[in-house]
Amino acid sequence: MSADSAEGRLAADFSADPEEILPEAGTLESAKSYREKKAKPLLAKIVKVLRSLLRKYLDLKGKFDRLQGDYDRVREGNARLSDRLMEVKLENKKLRQISADYTRVKRVFGPEQVEAAVEADKQREQAEKGRKRPRRALDWGGR
């Protein structure tokens, strides 16, 4: 018989009628004899069961606290992901609107003219970037 089942049986036995648990002293039995032979062993068993139950409770409480912490961290992570998902959905909606507007512009002005305007603007941006680059190699060469 395992320790858990014995403790479970003892716990079930002790939850019954208290008059049945502690037998009455015999007519010729002294208080000291009763205490030593019947009461002390029974109390030792009760203490053993209570200690076992306390250990199991503390183990379960520790596991519960760890799981609760893990759950809170996962829930917080999910909330952050949900917020980011909403941001991405809004960005996606804006990009779809821009794409639809671009398609309208191409339809109104013609695809060749729009592509030429886009290409001209790209070249202008490249030229602007080239003018903004510092020419450190030439400036440092004279010193």
PDB file of C-alpha atoms in Angstrom:
ATOM      1  CA  MET A   1       0.000   0.000   0.000  1.00  0.00           C
ATOM      2  CA  SER A   2       1.439   3.404  -0.946  1.00  0.00           C
ATOM      3  CA  ALA A   3       1.919   6.255   1.533  1.00  0.00           C
ATOM      4  CA  ASP A   4      -0.622   8.439  -0.296  1.00  0.00           C
ATOM      5  CA  SER A   5      -3.385   5.860  -0.108  1.00  0.00           C
ATOM      6  CA  ALA A   6      -2.615   5.132   3.554  1.00  0.00           C
ATOM      7  CA  GLU A   7      -2.737   8.831   4.348  1.00  0.00           C
ATOM      8  CA  GLY A   8      -5.941   9.175   2.372  1.00  0.00           C
ATOM      9  CA  ARG A   9      -7.457   6.282   4.294  1.00  0.00           C
ATOM     10  CA  LEU A  10      -6.346   7.808   7.595  1.00  0.00           C
ATOM     11  CA  ALA A  11      -7.754  11.179   6.609  1.00  0.00           C
ATOM     12  CA  ALA A  12     -11.069   9.551   5.716  1.00  0.00           C
ATOM     13  CA  ASP A  13     -11.077   7.636   8.996  1.00  0.00           C
ATOM     14  CA  PHE A  14     -10.387  10.772  11.025  1.00  0.00           C
ATOM     15  CA  SER A  15     -13.155  12.718   9.371  1.00  0.00           C
ATOM     16  CA  ALA A  16     -15.708  10.284  10.807  1.00  0.00           C
ATOM     17  CA  ASP A  17     -17.415  10.497  14.215  1.00  0.00           C
ATOM     18  CA  PRO A  18     -14.860  11.640  16.872  1.00  0.00           C
ATOM     19  CA  GLU A  19     -16.391   9.324  19.474  1.00  0.00           C
ATOM     20  CA  GLU A  20     -15.394   6.329  17.339  1.00  0.00           C
ATOM     21  CA  ILE A  21     -11.831   7.555  16.748  1.00  0.00           C
ATOM     22  CA  LEU A  22     -10.734   7.780  20.389  1.00  0.00           C
ATOM     23  CA  PRO A  23     -11.943   4.703  22.222  1.00  0.00           C
ATOM     24  CA  GLU A  24     -13.068   5.122  25.784  1.00  0.00           C
ATOM     25  CA  ALA A  25     -10.749   4.050  28.562  1.00  0.00           C
ATOM     26  CA  GLY A  26     -11.369   0.655  30.065  1.00  0.00           C
ATOM     27  CA  THR A  27     -12.748   0.440  33.597  1.00  0.00           C
ATOM     28  CA  LEU A  28      -9.440  -0.550  35.165  1.00  0.00           C
ATOM     29  CA  GLU A  29      -7.218   1.439  32.787  1.00  0.00           C
ATOM     30  CA  SER A  30      -5.399   4.450  34.218  1.00  0.00           C
ATOM     31  CA  ALA A  31      -5.218   7.798  32.435  1.00  0.00           C
ATOM     32  CA  LYS A  32      -1.473   7.408  31.889  1.00  0.00           C
ATOM     33  CA  SER A  33      -1.894   3.920  30.435  1.00  0.00           C
ATOM     34  CA  TYR A  34      -4.730   5.115  28.161  1.00  0.00           C
ATOM     35  CA  ARG A  35      -2.670   8.086  27.017  1.00  0.00           C
ATOM     36  CA  GLU A  36       0.412   5.964  26.262  1.00  0.00           C
ATOM     37  CA  LYS A  37      -1.335   3.003  24.617  1.00  0.00           C
ATOM     38  CA  LYS A  38      -4.201   4.616  22.691  1.00  0.00           C
ATOM     39  CA  ALA A  39      -4.192   8.413  22.556  1.00  0.00           C
ATOM     40  CA  LYS A  40      -0.518   9.105  21.722  1.00  0.00           C
ATOM     41  CA  PRO A  41      -0.314   6.653  18.792  1.00  0.00           C
ATOM     42  CA  LEU A  42      -3.555   8.004  17.381  1.00  0.00           C
ATOM     43  CA  LEU A  43      -2.378  11.611  17.734  1.00  0.00           C
ATOM     44  CA  ALA A  44       0.933  10.675  16.055  1.00  0.00           C
ATOM     45  CA  LYS A  45      -1.015   9.309  13.088  1.00  0.00           C
ATOM     46  CA  ILE A  46      -3.137  12.468  12.929  1.00  0.00           C
ATOM     47  CA  VAL A  47      -0.027  14.677  13.009  1.00  0.00           C
ATOM     48  CA  LYS A  48       1.539  12.584  10.244  1.00  0.00           C
ATOM     49  CA  VAL A  49      -1.544  13.013   8.042  1.00  0.00           C
ATOM     50  CA  LEU A  50      -1.726  16.764   8.743  1.00  0.00           C
ATOM     51  CA  ARG A  51       1.968  17.225   7.896  1.00  0.00           C
ATOM     52  CA  SER A  52       1.492  15.294   4.662  1.00  0.00           C
ATOM     53  CA  LEU A  53      -1.534  17.404   3.762  1.00  0.00           C
ATOM     54  CA  LEU A  54       0.381  20.604   4.536  1.00  0.00           C
ATOM     55  CA  ARG A  55       3.292  19.524   2.296  1.00  0.00           C
ATOM     56  CA  LYS A  56       0.914  18.695  -0.529  1.00  0.00           C
ATOM     57  CA  TYR A  57      -0.898  22.005  -0.079  1.00  0.00           C
ATOM     58  CA  LEU A  58       2.381  23.965  -0.177  1.00  0.00           C
ATOM     59  CA  ASP A  59       3.513  22.060  -3.291  1.00  0.00           C
ATOM     60  CA  LEU A  60       0.220  22.765  -5.053  1.00  0.00           C
ATOM     61  CA  LYS A  61       0.271  26.409  -3.978  1.00  0.00           C
ATOM     62  CA  GLY A  62       3.797  26.795  -5.389  1.00  0.00           C
ATOM     63  CA  LYS A  63       2.752  25.192  -8.674  1.00  0.00           C
ATOM     64  CA  PHE A  64      -0.349  27.380  -8.830  1.00  0.00           C
ATOM     65  CA  ASP A  65       1.692  30.551  -8.214  1.00  0.00           C
ATOM     66  CA  ARG A  66       4.163  29.609 -10.977  1.00  0.00           C
ATOM     67  CA  LEU A  67       1.338  28.836 -13.399  1.00  0.00           C
ATOM     68  CA  GLN A  68      -0.424  32.083 -12.493  1.00  0.00           C
ATOM     69  CA  GLY A  69       2.793  34.014 -13.219  1.00  0.00           C
ATOM     70  CA  ASP A  70       3.204  32.225 -16.553  1.00  0.00           C
ATOM     71  CA  TYR A  71      -0.430  32.923 -17.422  1.00  0.00           C
ATOM     72  CA  ASP A  72      -0.064  36.625 -16.589  1.00  0.00           C
ATOM     73  CA  ARG A  73       3.075  36.908 -18.753  1.00  0.00           C
ATOM     74  CA  VAL A  74       1.384  35.148 -21.689  1.00  0.00           C
ATOM     75  CA  ARG A  75      -1.739  37.300 -21.332  1.00  0.00           C
ATOM     76  CA  GLU A  76       0.393  40.463 -21.297  1.00  0.00           C
ATOM     77  CA  GLY A  77       2.259  39.261 -24.391  1.00  0.00           C
ATOM     78  CA  ASN A  78      -1.032  38.524 -26.136  1.00  0.00           C
ATOM     79  CA  ALA A  79      -2.312  42.009 -25.312  1.00  0.00           C
ATOM     80  CA  ARG A  80       0.833  43.556 -26.846  1.00  0.00           C
ATOM     81  CA  LEU A  81       0.446  41.370 -29.940  1.00  0.00           C
ATOM     82  CA  SER A  82      -3.224  42.330 -30.249  1.00  0.00           C
ATOM     83  CA  ASP A  83      -2.306  46.009 -30.059  1.00  0.00           C
ATOM     84  CA  ARG A  84       0.401  45.561 -32.703  1.00  0.00           C
ATOM     85  CA  LEU A  85      -2.014  43.606 -34.901  1.00  0.00           C
ATOM     86  CA  MET A  86      -4.495  46.485 -34.765  1.00  0.00           C
ATOM     87  CA  GLU A  87      -1.703  48.915 -35.739  1.00  0.00           C
ATOM     88  CA  VAL A  88      -0.729  46.719 -38.690  1.00  0.00           C
ATOM     89  CA  LYS A  89      -4.364  46.430 -39.792  1.00  0.00           C
ATOM     90  CA  LEU A  90      -4.699  50.226 -39.751  1.00  0.00           C
ATOM     91  CA  GLU A  91      -1.436  50.595 -41.703  1.00  0.00           C
ATOM     92  CA  ASN A  92      -2.657  47.990 -44.191  1.00  0.00           C
ATOM     93  CA  LYS A  93      -5.945  49.861 -44.626  1.00  0.00           C
ATOM     94  CA  LYS A  94      -4.075  53.128 -45.294  1.00  0.00           C
ATOM     95  CA  LEU A  95      -1.770  51.412 -47.783  1.00  0.00           C
ATOM     96  CA  ARG A  96      -4.761  49.934 -49.616  1.00  0.00           C
ATOM     97  CA  GLN A  97      -6.282  53.417 -49.843  1.00  0.00           C
ATOM     98  CA  ILE A  98      -3.019  54.821 -51.206  1.00  0.00           C
ATOM     99  CA  SER A  99      -2.820  51.970 -53.726  1.00  0.00           C
ATOM    100  CA  ALA A 100      -6.413  52.620 -54.804  1.00  0.00           C
ATOM    101  CA  ASP A 101      -5.627  56.349 -55.191  1.00  0.00           C
ATOM    102  CA  TYR A 102      -2.524  55.522 -57.254  1.00  0.00           C
ATOM    103  CA  THR A 103      -4.616  53.279 -59.505  1.00  0.00           C
ATOM    104  CA  ARG A 104      -7.133  56.124 -59.977  1.00  0.00           C
ATOM    105  CA  VAL A 105      -4.343  58.559 -60.880  1.00  0.00           C
ATOM    106  CA  LYS A 106      -2.963  56.085 -63.445  1.00  0.00           C
ATOM    107  CA  ARG A 107      -6.440  55.680 -64.910  1.00  0.00           C
ATOM    108  CA  VAL A 108      -6.991  59.458 -65.182  1.00  0.00           C
ATOM    109  CA  PHE A 109      -3.553  60.512 -66.500  1.00  0.00           C
ATOM    110  CA  GLY A 110      -2.506  57.300 -68.214  1.00  0.00           C
ATOM    111  CA  PRO A 111       0.024  54.768 -66.946  1.00  0.00           C
ATOM    112  CA  GLU A 112       2.905  56.033 -69.131  1.00  0.00           C
ATOM    113  CA  GLN A 113       2.606  59.614 -67.887  1.00  0.00           C
ATOM    114  CA  VAL A 114       2.349  58.520 -64.209  1.00  0.00           C
ATOM    115  CA  GLU A 115       5.360  56.183 -64.533  1.00  0.00           C
ATOM    116  CA  ALA A 116       7.370  58.987 -66.172  1.00  0.00           C
ATOM    117  CA  ALA A 117       6.440  61.401 -63.346  1.00  0.00           C
ATOM    118  CA  VAL A 118       7.415  58.816 -60.695  1.00  0.00           C
ATOM    119  CA  GLU A 119      10.734  58.113 -62.424  1.00  0.00           C
ATOM    120  CA  ALA A 120      11.504  61.851 -62.733  1.00  0.00           C
ATOM    121  CA  ASP A 121      10.819  62.340 -59.014  1.00  0.00           C
ATOM    122  CA  LYS A 122      13.106  59.409 -58.124  1.00  0.00           C
ATOM    123  CA  GLN A 123      15.920  60.951 -60.177  1.00  0.00           C
ATOM    124  CA  ARG A 124      15.356  64.315 -58.483  1.00  0.00           C
ATOM    125  CA  GLU A 125      15.599  62.650 -55.047  1.00  0.00           C
ATOM    126  CA  GLN A 126      18.848  60.899 -56.040  1.00  0.00           C
ATOM    127  CA  ALA A 127      20.360  64.152 -57.283  1.00  0.00           C
ATOM    128  CA  GLU A 128      19.322  65.893 -54.045  1.00  0.00           C
ATOM    129  CA  LYS A 129      20.949  63.174 -51.951  1.00  0.00           C
ATOM    130  CA  GLY A 130      24.159  63.516 -53.976  1.00  0.00           C
ATOM    131  CA  ARG A 131      24.335  67.262 -53.276  1.00  0.00           C
ATOM    132  CA  LYS A 132      23.808  66.756 -49.530  1.00  0.00           C
ATOM    133  CA  ARG A 133      26.687  64.274 -49.095  1.00  0.00           C
ATOM    134  CA  PRO A 134      29.690  65.858 -47.377  1.00  0.00           C
ATOM    135  CA  ARG A 135      32.964  65.751 -49.244  1.00  0.00           C
ATOM    136  CA  ARG A 136      35.232  65.029 -46.305  1.00  0.00           C
ATOM    137  CA  ALA A 137      37.940  63.341 -48.320  1.00  0.00           C
ATOM    138  CA  LEU A 138      38.616  66.574 -50.276  1.00  0.00           C
ATOM    139  CA  ASP A 139      38.387  68.842 -47.215  1.00  0.00           C
ATOM    140  CA  TRP A 140      40.833  66.759 -45.157  1.00  0.00           C
ATOM    141  CA  GLY A 141      43.325  66.341 -47.959  1.00  0.00           C
ATOM    142  CA  GLY A 142      44.622  69.944 -47.701  1.00  0.00           C
ATOM    143  CA  ARG A 143      45.648  69.745 -44.036  1.00  0.00           C
TER     144      ARG A 143
END
